XYZ file of N, CA and C in Angstrom:
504
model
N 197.077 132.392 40.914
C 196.665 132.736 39.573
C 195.596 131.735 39.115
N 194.666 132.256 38.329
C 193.235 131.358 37.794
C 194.026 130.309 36.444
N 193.211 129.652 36.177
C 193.514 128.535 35.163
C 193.359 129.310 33.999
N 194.075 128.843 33.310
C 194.499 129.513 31.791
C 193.089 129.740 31.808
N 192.984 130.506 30.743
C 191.748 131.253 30.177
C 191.631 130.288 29.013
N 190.386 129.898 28.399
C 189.750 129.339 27.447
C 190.051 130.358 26.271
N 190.465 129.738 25.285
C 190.229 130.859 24.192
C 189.557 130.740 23.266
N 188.308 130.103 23.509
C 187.322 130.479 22.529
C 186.152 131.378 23.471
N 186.290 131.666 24.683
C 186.196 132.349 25.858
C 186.211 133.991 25.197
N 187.536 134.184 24.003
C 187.726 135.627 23.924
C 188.378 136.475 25.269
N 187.963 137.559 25.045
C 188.238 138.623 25.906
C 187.274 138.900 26.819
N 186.089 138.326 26.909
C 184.514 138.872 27.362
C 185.236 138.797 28.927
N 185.949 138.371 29.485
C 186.654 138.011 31.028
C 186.831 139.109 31.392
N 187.799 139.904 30.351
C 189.244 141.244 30.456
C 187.925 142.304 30.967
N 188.196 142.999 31.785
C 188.101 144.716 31.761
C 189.494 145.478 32.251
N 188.861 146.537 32.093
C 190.207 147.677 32.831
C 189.039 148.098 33.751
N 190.552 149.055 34.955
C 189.583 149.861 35.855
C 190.818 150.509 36.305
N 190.804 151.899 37.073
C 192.194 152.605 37.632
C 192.815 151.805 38.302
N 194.070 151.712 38.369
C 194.696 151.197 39.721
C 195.029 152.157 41.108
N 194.607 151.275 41.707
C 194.856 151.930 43.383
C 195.812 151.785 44.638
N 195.983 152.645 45.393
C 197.745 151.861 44.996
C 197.550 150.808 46.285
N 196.065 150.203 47.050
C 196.185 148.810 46.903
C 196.281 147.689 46.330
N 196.340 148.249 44.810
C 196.591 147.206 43.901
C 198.364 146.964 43.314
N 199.068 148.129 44.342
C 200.410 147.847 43.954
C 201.354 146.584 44.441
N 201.039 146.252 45.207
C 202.046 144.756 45.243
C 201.299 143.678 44.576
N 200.146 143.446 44.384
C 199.912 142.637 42.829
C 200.159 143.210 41.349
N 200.499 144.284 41.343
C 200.604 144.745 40.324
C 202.039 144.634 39.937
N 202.408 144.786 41.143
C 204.417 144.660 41.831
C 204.643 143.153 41.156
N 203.624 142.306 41.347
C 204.353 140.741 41.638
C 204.470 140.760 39.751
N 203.652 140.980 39.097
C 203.172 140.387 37.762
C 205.001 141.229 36.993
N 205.030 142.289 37.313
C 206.074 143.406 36.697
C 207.716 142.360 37.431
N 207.860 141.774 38.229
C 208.349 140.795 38.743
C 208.717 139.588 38.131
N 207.485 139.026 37.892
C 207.838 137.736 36.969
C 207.353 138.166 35.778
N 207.714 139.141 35.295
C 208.049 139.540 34.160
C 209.423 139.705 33.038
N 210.276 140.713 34.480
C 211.366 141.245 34.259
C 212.186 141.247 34.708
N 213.441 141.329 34.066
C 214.464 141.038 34.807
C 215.463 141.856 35.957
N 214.308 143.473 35.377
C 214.589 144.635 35.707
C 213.573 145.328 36.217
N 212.903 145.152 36.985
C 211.421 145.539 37.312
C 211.332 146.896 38.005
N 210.561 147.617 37.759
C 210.078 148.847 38.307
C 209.826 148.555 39.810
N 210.130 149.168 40.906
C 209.846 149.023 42.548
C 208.290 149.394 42.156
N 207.792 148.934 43.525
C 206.369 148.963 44.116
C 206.684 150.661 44.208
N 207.300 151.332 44.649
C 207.649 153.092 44.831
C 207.269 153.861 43.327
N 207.771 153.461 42.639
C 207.764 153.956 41.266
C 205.831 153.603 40.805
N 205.340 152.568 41.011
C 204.433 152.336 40.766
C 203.111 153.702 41.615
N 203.361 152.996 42.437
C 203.047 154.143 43.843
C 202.742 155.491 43.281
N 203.836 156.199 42.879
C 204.135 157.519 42.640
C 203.507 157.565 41.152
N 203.748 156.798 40.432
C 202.565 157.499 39.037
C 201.113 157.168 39.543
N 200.428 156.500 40.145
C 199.112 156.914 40.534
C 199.512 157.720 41.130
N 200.424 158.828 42.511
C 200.253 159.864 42.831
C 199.677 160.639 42.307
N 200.744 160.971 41.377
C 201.342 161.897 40.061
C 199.641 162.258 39.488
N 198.895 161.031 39.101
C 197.519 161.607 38.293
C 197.725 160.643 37.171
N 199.328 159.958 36.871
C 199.033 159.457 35.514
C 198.047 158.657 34.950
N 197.610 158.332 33.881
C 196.655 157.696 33.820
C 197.622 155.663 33.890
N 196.862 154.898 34.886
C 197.572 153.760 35.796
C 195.836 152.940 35.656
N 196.136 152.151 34.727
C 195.092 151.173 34.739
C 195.488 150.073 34.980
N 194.750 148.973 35.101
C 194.763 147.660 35.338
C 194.259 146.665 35.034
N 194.579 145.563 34.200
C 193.872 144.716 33.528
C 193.027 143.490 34.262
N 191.661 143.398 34.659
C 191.187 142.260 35.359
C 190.607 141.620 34.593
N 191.318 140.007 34.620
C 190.758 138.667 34.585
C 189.985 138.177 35.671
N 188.854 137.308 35.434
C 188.332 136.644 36.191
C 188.031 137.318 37.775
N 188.881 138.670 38.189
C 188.886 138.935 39.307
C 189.941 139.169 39.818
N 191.015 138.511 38.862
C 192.568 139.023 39.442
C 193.089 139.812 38.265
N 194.503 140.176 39.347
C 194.830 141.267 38.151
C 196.006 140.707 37.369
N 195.236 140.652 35.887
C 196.177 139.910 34.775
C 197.284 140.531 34.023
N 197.443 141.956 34.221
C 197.801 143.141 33.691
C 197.785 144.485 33.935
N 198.682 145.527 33.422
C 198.780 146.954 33.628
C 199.145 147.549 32.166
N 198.690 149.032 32.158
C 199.273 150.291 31.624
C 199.686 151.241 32.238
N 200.371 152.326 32.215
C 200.280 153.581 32.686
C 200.958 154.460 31.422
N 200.268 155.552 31.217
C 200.261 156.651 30.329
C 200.815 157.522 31.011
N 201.342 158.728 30.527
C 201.093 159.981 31.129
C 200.901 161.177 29.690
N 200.359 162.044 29.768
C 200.250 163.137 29.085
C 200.371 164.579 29.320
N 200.622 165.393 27.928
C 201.585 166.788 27.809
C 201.563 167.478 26.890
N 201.001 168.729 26.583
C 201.528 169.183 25.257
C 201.486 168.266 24.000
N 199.975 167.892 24.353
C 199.760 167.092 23.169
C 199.721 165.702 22.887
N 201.150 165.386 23.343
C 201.568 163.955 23.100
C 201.034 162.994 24.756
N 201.107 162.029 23.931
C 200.940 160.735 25.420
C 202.111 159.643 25.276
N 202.197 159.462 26.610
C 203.598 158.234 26.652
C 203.350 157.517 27.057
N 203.057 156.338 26.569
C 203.049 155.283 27.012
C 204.315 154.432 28.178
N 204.432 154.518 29.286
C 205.259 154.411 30.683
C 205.658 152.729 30.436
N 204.803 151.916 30.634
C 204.714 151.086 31.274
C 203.213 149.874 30.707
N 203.571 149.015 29.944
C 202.540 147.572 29.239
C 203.047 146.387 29.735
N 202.113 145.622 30.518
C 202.334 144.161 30.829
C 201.031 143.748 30.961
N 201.369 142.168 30.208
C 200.628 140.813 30.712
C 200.920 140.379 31.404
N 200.024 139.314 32.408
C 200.686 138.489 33.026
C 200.650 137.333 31.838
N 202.034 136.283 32.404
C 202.376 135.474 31.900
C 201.126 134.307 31.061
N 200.642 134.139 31.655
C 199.838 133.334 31.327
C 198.506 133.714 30.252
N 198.576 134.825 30.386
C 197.323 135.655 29.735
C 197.850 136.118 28.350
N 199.038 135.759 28.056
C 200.187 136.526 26.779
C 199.728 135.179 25.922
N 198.825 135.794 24.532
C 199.187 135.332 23.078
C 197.420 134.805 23.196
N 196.947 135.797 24.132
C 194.889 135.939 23.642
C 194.881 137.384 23.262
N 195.370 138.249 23.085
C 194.455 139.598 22.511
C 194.612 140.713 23.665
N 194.974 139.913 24.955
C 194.922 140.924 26.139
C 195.684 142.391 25.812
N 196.596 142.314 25.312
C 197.991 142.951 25.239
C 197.501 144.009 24.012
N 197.005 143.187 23.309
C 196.685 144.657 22.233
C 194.727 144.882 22.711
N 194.578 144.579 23.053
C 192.882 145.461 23.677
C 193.271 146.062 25.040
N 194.487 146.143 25.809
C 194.893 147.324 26.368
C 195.263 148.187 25.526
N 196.145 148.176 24.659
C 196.862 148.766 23.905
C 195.959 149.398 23.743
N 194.713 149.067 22.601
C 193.414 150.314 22.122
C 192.360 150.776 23.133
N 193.002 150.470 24.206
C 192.244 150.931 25.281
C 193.174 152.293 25.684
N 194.345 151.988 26.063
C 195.321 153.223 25.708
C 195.292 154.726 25.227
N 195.189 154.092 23.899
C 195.130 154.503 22.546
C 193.600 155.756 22.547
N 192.281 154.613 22.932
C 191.097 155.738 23.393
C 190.839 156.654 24.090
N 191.844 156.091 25.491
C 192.124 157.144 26.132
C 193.098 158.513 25.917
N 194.268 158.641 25.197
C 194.726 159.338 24.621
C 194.029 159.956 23.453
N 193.085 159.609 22.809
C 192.143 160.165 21.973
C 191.093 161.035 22.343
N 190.406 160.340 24.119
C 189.822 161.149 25.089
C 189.818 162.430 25.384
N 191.225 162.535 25.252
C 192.499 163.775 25.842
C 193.205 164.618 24.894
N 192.474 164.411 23.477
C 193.276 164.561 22.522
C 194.435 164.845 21.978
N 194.823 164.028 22.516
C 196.684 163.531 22.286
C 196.747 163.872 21.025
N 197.811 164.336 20.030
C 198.003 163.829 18.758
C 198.742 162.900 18.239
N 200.124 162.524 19.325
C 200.765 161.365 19.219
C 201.017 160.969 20.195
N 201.268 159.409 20.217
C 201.383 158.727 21.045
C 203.220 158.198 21.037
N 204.130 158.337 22.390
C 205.374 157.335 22.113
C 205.755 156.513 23.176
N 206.417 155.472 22.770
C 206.617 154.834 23.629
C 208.210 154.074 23.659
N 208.766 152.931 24.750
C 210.087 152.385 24.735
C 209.920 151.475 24.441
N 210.689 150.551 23.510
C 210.764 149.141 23.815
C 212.218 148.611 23.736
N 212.334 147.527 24.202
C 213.431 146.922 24.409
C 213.983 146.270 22.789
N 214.998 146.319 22.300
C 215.012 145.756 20.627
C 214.726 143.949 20.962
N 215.267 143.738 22.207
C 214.662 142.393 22.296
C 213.786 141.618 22.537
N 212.901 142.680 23.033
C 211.024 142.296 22.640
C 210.679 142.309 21.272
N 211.220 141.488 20.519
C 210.271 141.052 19.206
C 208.771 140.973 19.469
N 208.149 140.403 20.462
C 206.508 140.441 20.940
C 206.004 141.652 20.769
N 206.557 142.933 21.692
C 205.982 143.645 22.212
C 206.339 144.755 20.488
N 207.550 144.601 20.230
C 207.574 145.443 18.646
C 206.933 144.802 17.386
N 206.716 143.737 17.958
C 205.970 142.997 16.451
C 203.887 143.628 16.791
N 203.858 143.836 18.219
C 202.282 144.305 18.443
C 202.522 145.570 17.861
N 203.403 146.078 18.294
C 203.197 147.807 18.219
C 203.411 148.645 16.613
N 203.931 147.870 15.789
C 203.995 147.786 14.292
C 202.593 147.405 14.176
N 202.405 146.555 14.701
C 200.936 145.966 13.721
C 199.575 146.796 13.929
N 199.667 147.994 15.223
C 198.803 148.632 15.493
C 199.165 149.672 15.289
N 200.662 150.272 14.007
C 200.542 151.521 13.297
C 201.583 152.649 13.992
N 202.585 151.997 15.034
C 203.383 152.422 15.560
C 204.766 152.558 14.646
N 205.057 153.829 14.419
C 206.451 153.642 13.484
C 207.661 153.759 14.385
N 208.818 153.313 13.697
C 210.329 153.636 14.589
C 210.983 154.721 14.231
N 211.094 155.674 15.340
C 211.745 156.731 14.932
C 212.720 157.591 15.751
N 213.286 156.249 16.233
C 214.721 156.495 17.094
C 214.848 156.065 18.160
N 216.347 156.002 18.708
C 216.974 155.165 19.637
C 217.807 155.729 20.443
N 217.326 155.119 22.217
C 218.145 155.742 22.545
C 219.464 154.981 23.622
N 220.116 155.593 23.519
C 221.366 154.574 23.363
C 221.171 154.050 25.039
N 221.666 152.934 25.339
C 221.882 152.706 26.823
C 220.047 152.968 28.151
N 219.396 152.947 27.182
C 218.247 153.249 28.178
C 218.117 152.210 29.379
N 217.901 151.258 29.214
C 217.666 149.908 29.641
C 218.607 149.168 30.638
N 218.180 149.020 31.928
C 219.456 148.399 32.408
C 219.485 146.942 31.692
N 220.418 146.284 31.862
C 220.244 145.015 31.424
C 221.441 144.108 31.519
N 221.870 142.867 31.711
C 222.791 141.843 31.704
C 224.028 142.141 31.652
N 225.111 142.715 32.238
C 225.965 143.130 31.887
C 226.423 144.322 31.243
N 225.429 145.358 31.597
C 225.387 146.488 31.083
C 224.262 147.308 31.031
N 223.981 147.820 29.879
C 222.785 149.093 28.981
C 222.147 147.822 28.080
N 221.219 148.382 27.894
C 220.136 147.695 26.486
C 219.609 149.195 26.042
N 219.965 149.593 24.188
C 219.262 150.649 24.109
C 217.464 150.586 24.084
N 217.113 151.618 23.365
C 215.550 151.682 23.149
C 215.382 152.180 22.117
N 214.167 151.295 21.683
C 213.812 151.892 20.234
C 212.577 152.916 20.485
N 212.425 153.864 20.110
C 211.639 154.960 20.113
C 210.438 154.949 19.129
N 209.273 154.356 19.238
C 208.197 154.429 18.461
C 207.122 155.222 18.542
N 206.414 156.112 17.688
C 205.593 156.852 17.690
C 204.453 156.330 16.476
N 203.139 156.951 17.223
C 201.680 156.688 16.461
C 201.123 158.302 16.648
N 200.983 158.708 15.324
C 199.742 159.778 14.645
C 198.763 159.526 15.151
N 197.911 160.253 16.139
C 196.439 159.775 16.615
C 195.602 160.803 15.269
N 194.308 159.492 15.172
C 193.620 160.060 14.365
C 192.476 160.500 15.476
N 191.921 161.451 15.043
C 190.968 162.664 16.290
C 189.853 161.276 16.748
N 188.891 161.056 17.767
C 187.906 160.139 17.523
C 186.832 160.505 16.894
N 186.405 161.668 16.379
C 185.752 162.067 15.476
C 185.780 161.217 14.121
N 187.063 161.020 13.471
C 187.424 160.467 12.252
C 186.959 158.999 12.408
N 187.265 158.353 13.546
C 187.076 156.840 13.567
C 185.970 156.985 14.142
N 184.773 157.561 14.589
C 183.656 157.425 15.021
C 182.962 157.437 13.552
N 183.466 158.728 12.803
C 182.412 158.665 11.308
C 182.899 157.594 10.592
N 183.603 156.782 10.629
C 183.862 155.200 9.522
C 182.727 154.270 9.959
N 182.310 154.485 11.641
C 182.161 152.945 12.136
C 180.317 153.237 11.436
């Protein structure tokens, strides 16, 4: 892994680009020392099959991060958001997020939902702040420590990109 990132540096480092599924055992390792419950390299694998939309966040040249979406009848789901460790608490995490977000606008999604764990305060304190409401739970989703961890169920109203193109 590269040396912390400078943060008066910004984001100018970050791009996205698809992931391929030679990019799945780095993509494997980060989802790893992440979690305590990690998605297999298989699962990863199979949503780039699938078509979902499976991006990847590059720093410096390595890969600092992932999304994967999928879409339906409108709506988009957000699968799957990580930083890597080191890259968590610069901006990375929410300029995927509206990277996401554009792309589901691309596609014209009208809403967007997604899972989170109730014990990601991080990841529910981003997703509030970028207009995500809570609107249900589902019981036991989550493996976790001795059991289930439920999920909180959050959804975002996409506004068309028409609307946010005529503000800017």
């Amino acid at each position: 892994m590269s040396a912390e990132p400078d943060r008066s540096a910004g984001l100018r480092d970050v791009r996205f680009r698809p992931m391929t599924i030679p990019d799945v055992p780095l993509v494997g390792a980060v989802e790893q020392a992440s979690y305590q419950f990690p998605w297999s390299e298989g699962v990863f694998r199979d949503c780039v099959r699938v078509g979902y939309l499976c991006r990847v966040v590059e720093f410096r040249g390595e890969i600092g991060g992932y999304g994967i979406m999928s879409f339906g009848a409108g709506e988009a789901h957000i699968l799957n958001v990580c930083i890597r460790n080191d890259l968590r608490g610069y901006g990375v995490g929410r300029q995927l997020m509206n990277y996401l977000l554009d792309r589901a606008r691309d596609e014209y999604m009208q809403d967007v939902f997604l899972e989170v764990r109730p014990s990601n305060k991080v990841a529910m304190g981003l997703y509030e702040s970028m207009g995500f409401e809570r609107i249900g739970q589902r019981k036991g989703y989550y493996q976790a420590v001795g059991g289930r961890e439920d999920a909180l169920i959050y959804k975002l109203a996409l506004e068309p990109k028409s609307a946010i193109e005529g503000r800017q």
